[in-house]
Amino acid sequence: MSDLPETTSEIAAALETPTDLEFQLPDPEDDEVEESEFQQRLDEAWLVCERFDLQTDIWRGRILRAVRDREKKGGEGRGNGFLNWLKQREISKSQAYSLIQLANSADTLLQEGQLQASSINKFSKRAFVETANSDPEVQKLVSEAAENGDRITRREVKELSDQWTAMSSELVPDTVKEKTESGSLSPRYVAPLVKELEKLPESHLKSIQQEASENPDVDTVKQLTSEAKNLSKYLDAAAQVQAIHNADLDMEMALEEALRLDCLNTASDLVKQATNLEQVVAKLYTTWKRVGSLADRLYVETGASNPHLRGLLSALEKLSNDTIEVPLDESSDRVVRLKIIDENQES
């Protein structure tokens, strides 16, 4: 038996006559192939491609990192050599740093002992990236599953991430955790509730937690998740509306009434739209001031000998005057008129 190539140059030489990936894909028009078999054979081929792609991209990231770090140490110091290297190989800067990040993530997982090198082949590329971006506890759960021989896709990563979120959060009542641990309540319903509760101040958690504790079932958890989401939207939007800040209004009492009448979703949408309206009005004002300033400048720079430019200014008076007129349709049957009163300008 001939010796296997050991150095990078020997490996490159061995690959000069490449061995292409070759699959015996099922004929899509062959009715004798059962649908389950057809899908399984394609799935297996796809998995091989993903594993090959993942390994390749990790090594590309390591190569790019070596080029970048070499230049940092003794190169031009301005990144030109690295950028030229990318240009020659038609690699964008964002793509290069994405690959470097992937390589860094792989090396970190390996060095910290979270993952064995042989287990990388169990991952799809996107699942590996998501694992690398997950919390260390989730990385450990995923790595253990991979080492046990499980195939790791994004679905498995999400399931394990949801499981960790549901079981580790102190915001979830024990009754909910017990249901989750027993399998009667899926973590995929509990994890979104945890994420919404994390956005709320402590004063608004108790009632939701009490309801979840008394009724730890799927329907209640989903309802409470929606309620917590609307509550978060309400509080965030209310904090941004200037009209509310300048009014003698108890927002907590308004919130309690909305909850009692089961119209929190409507109230939160109203406050959100009010925020949008204030932002649109502020942008409208600054744009209107800009249009007026440019119109005044153009008027000064032109004269009666420039009738077409003067005609342009006349046509735009409906937008530069204190009263703005904008048709809502091409027929101009419906026109909106907005009068802008600049108090600072009047004073």
Tab-separated table of C-alpha atoms in Angstrom, residues 63-227:
chain	number	residue	atom	x	y	z
A	63	ILE	CA	-6.565	29.873	5.037
A	64	LEU	CA	-8.018	33.372	4.820
A	65	ARG	CA	-7.280	33.947	8.488
A	66	ALA	CA	-3.658	32.933	7.928
A	67	VAL	CA	-3.340	35.391	5.007
A	68	ARG	CA	-4.852	38.204	7.062
A	69	ASP	CA	-2.775	37.506	10.194
A	70	ARG	CA	0.447	37.195	8.172
A	71	GLU	CA	-0.082	40.659	6.771
A	72	LYS	CA	-0.871	42.065	10.212
A	73	LYS	CA	2.459	40.782	11.474
A	74	GLY	CA	4.805	41.793	8.684
A	75	GLY	CA	2.856	42.948	5.669
A	76	GLU	CA	1.835	46.336	4.433
A	77	GLY	CA	-0.256	46.958	7.530
A	78	ARG	CA	-3.129	48.532	5.626
A	79	GLY	CA	-4.907	45.413	4.437
A	80	ASN	CA	-4.033	45.915	0.766
A	81	GLY	CA	-2.256	42.579	0.449
A	82	PHE	CA	-5.196	40.728	1.968
A	83	LEU	CA	-7.667	42.570	-0.270
A	84	ASN	CA	-5.567	41.829	-3.350
A	85	TRP	CA	-5.467	38.169	-2.366
A	86	LEU	CA	-9.268	38.166	-2.197
A	87	LYS	CA	-9.572	40.013	-5.485
A	88	GLN	CA	-7.411	37.489	-7.302
A	89	ARG	CA	-9.693	34.706	-6.118
A	90	GLU	CA	-12.935	36.659	-6.639
A	91	ILE	CA	-13.907	36.564	-2.966
A	92	SER	CA	-15.755	39.494	-1.447
A	93	LYS	CA	-14.553	40.984	1.834
A	94	SER	CA	-17.831	40.123	3.596
A	95	GLN	CA	-17.652	36.542	2.342
A	96	ALA	CA	-14.050	36.254	3.518
A	97	TYR	CA	-14.824	37.431	7.032
A	98	SER	CA	-17.856	35.157	7.151
A	99	LEU	CA	-15.584	32.203	6.393
A	100	ILE	CA	-13.025	33.384	8.956
A	101	GLN	CA	-15.789	33.604	11.557
A	102	LEU	CA	-16.862	30.063	10.695
A	103	ALA	CA	-13.284	28.833	11.114
A	104	ASN	CA	-12.944	30.684	14.427
A	105	SER	CA	-16.177	29.128	15.673
A	106	ALA	CA	-15.043	25.641	14.668
A	107	ASP	CA	-11.659	26.059	16.350
A	108	THR	CA	-13.270	27.439	19.517
A	109	LEU	CA	-15.660	24.504	19.784
A	110	LEU	CA	-12.812	22.067	19.245
A	111	GLN	CA	-10.350	23.738	21.607
A	112	GLU	CA	-12.876	24.048	24.425
A	113	GLY	CA	-13.684	20.380	24.118
A	114	GLN	CA	-17.305	21.059	23.258
A	115	LEU	CA	-16.966	19.124	20.020
A	116	GLN	CA	-14.854	16.289	18.643
A	117	ALA	CA	-13.366	16.762	15.183
A	118	SER	CA	-15.009	13.558	13.965
A	119	SER	CA	-18.435	14.901	14.957
A	120	ILE	CA	-18.312	17.833	12.526
A	121	ASN	CA	-19.416	15.465	9.770
A	122	LYS	CA	-22.725	15.047	11.610
A	123	PHE	CA	-23.665	18.684	10.989
A	124	SER	CA	-25.261	20.426	8.079
A	125	LYS	CA	-23.474	23.687	7.307
A	126	ARG	CA	-26.256	25.984	8.563
A	127	ALA	CA	-26.735	23.871	11.684
A	128	PHE	CA	-23.039	24.181	12.492
A	129	VAL	CA	-23.127	27.969	12.089
A	130	GLU	CA	-26.175	28.233	14.362
A	131	THR	CA	-24.521	25.985	16.928
A	132	ALA	CA	-21.411	28.168	16.916
A	133	ASN	CA	-23.593	31.235	17.558
A	134	SER	CA	-25.552	29.588	20.382
A	135	ASP	CA	-25.018	29.791	24.136
A	136	PRO	CA	-22.288	27.484	25.519
A	137	GLU	CA	-24.919	25.317	27.215
A	138	VAL	CA	-26.724	24.794	23.918
A	139	GLN	CA	-23.420	24.054	22.182
A	140	LYS	CA	-22.767	21.326	24.737
A	141	LEU	CA	-26.196	19.735	24.199
A	142	VAL	CA	-25.794	19.803	20.411
A	143	SER	CA	-22.252	18.439	20.568
A	144	GLU	CA	-23.367	15.574	22.814
A	145	ALA	CA	-26.119	14.718	20.333
A	146	ALA	CA	-23.596	14.750	17.468
A	147	GLU	CA	-21.162	12.535	19.379
A	148	ASN	CA	-24.009	10.079	20.000
A	149	GLY	CA	-24.336	9.731	16.242
A	150	ASP	CA	-27.363	11.957	15.692
A	151	ARG	CA	-27.595	13.905	12.469
A	152	ILE	CA	-27.627	17.621	13.316
A	153	THR	CA	-29.726	19.976	11.195
A	154	ARG	CA	-31.102	23.416	12.049
A	155	ARG	CA	-34.214	21.689	13.383
A	156	GLU	CA	-32.229	19.730	15.976
A	157	VAL	CA	-30.317	22.869	17.009
A	158	LYS	CA	-33.566	24.799	17.478
A	159	GLU	CA	-35.174	21.974	19.442
A	160	LEU	CA	-32.220	21.722	21.823
A	161	SER	CA	-32.020	25.504	22.106
A	162	ASP	CA	-35.733	25.692	22.950
A	163	GLN	CA	-35.295	22.895	25.484
A	164	TRP	CA	-32.472	24.738	27.227
A	165	THR	CA	-34.366	28.036	27.201
A	166	ALA	CA	-37.515	26.463	28.639
A	167	MET	CA	-35.782	24.464	31.377
A	168	SER	CA	-33.149	26.980	32.491
A	169	SER	CA	-35.189	30.181	32.697
A	170	GLU	CA	-36.153	31.442	36.144
A	171	LEU	CA	-39.099	33.289	34.588
A	172	VAL	CA	-41.013	30.060	33.927
A	173	PRO	CA	-43.063	28.556	36.798
A	174	ASP	CA	-42.059	25.112	38.067
A	175	THR	CA	-45.364	23.596	36.926
A	176	VAL	CA	-44.553	24.575	33.330
A	177	LYS	CA	-41.031	23.131	33.627
A	178	GLU	CA	-42.447	19.879	34.997
A	179	LYS	CA	-44.845	19.605	32.059
A	180	THR	CA	-41.984	20.359	29.674
A	181	GLU	CA	-39.685	17.798	31.248
A	182	SER	CA	-42.379	15.109	31.127
A	183	GLY	CA	-42.955	15.785	27.426
A	184	SER	CA	-46.583	16.850	27.768
A	185	LEU	CA	-45.669	20.462	26.916
A	186	SER	CA	-43.274	21.001	24.023
A	187	PRO	CA	-40.323	23.387	24.592
A	188	ARG	CA	-41.121	25.011	21.239
A	189	TYR	CA	-44.170	26.616	22.896
A	190	VAL	CA	-42.417	27.545	26.134
A	191	ALA	CA	-39.256	29.091	24.622
A	192	PRO	CA	-41.127	31.944	22.833
A	193	LEU	CA	-42.910	32.766	26.117
A	194	VAL	CA	-39.550	33.003	27.905
A	195	LYS	CA	-38.164	35.343	25.239
A	196	GLU	CA	-41.199	37.642	25.533
A	197	LEU	CA	-41.095	37.635	29.350
A	198	GLU	CA	-37.441	38.691	29.235
A	199	LYS	CA	-38.525	41.943	27.558
A	200	LEU	CA	-40.977	42.908	30.319
A	201	PRO	CA	-40.271	44.808	33.539
A	202	GLU	CA	-40.670	42.785	36.719
A	203	SER	CA	-43.886	44.591	37.673
A	204	HIS	CA	-45.690	43.026	34.697
A	205	LEU	CA	-44.498	39.448	35.115
A	206	LYS	CA	-46.447	38.233	38.121
A	207	SER	CA	-49.917	37.954	36.579
A	208	ILE	CA	-48.608	36.142	33.491
A	209	GLN	CA	-46.520	33.754	35.584
A	210	GLN	CA	-49.468	33.025	37.866
A	211	GLU	CA	-51.740	32.202	34.933
A	212	ALA	CA	-49.063	29.941	33.427
A	213	SER	CA	-48.594	28.187	36.769
A	214	GLU	CA	-52.312	27.521	37.200
A	215	ASN	CA	-52.860	26.397	33.597
A	216	PRO	CA	-49.642	24.881	32.190
A	217	ASP	CA	-51.115	23.791	28.866
A	218	VAL	CA	-50.363	24.599	25.234
A	219	ASP	CA	-53.317	26.932	24.634
A	220	THR	CA	-52.627	28.992	27.742
A	221	VAL	CA	-48.900	29.253	27.015
A	222	LYS	CA	-49.585	30.410	23.444
A	223	GLN	CA	-52.146	32.954	24.671
A	224	LEU	CA	-49.787	34.289	27.326
A	225	THR	CA	-46.975	34.555	24.767
A	226	SER	CA	-49.214	36.701	22.549
A	227	GLU	CA	-50.270	38.785	25.553
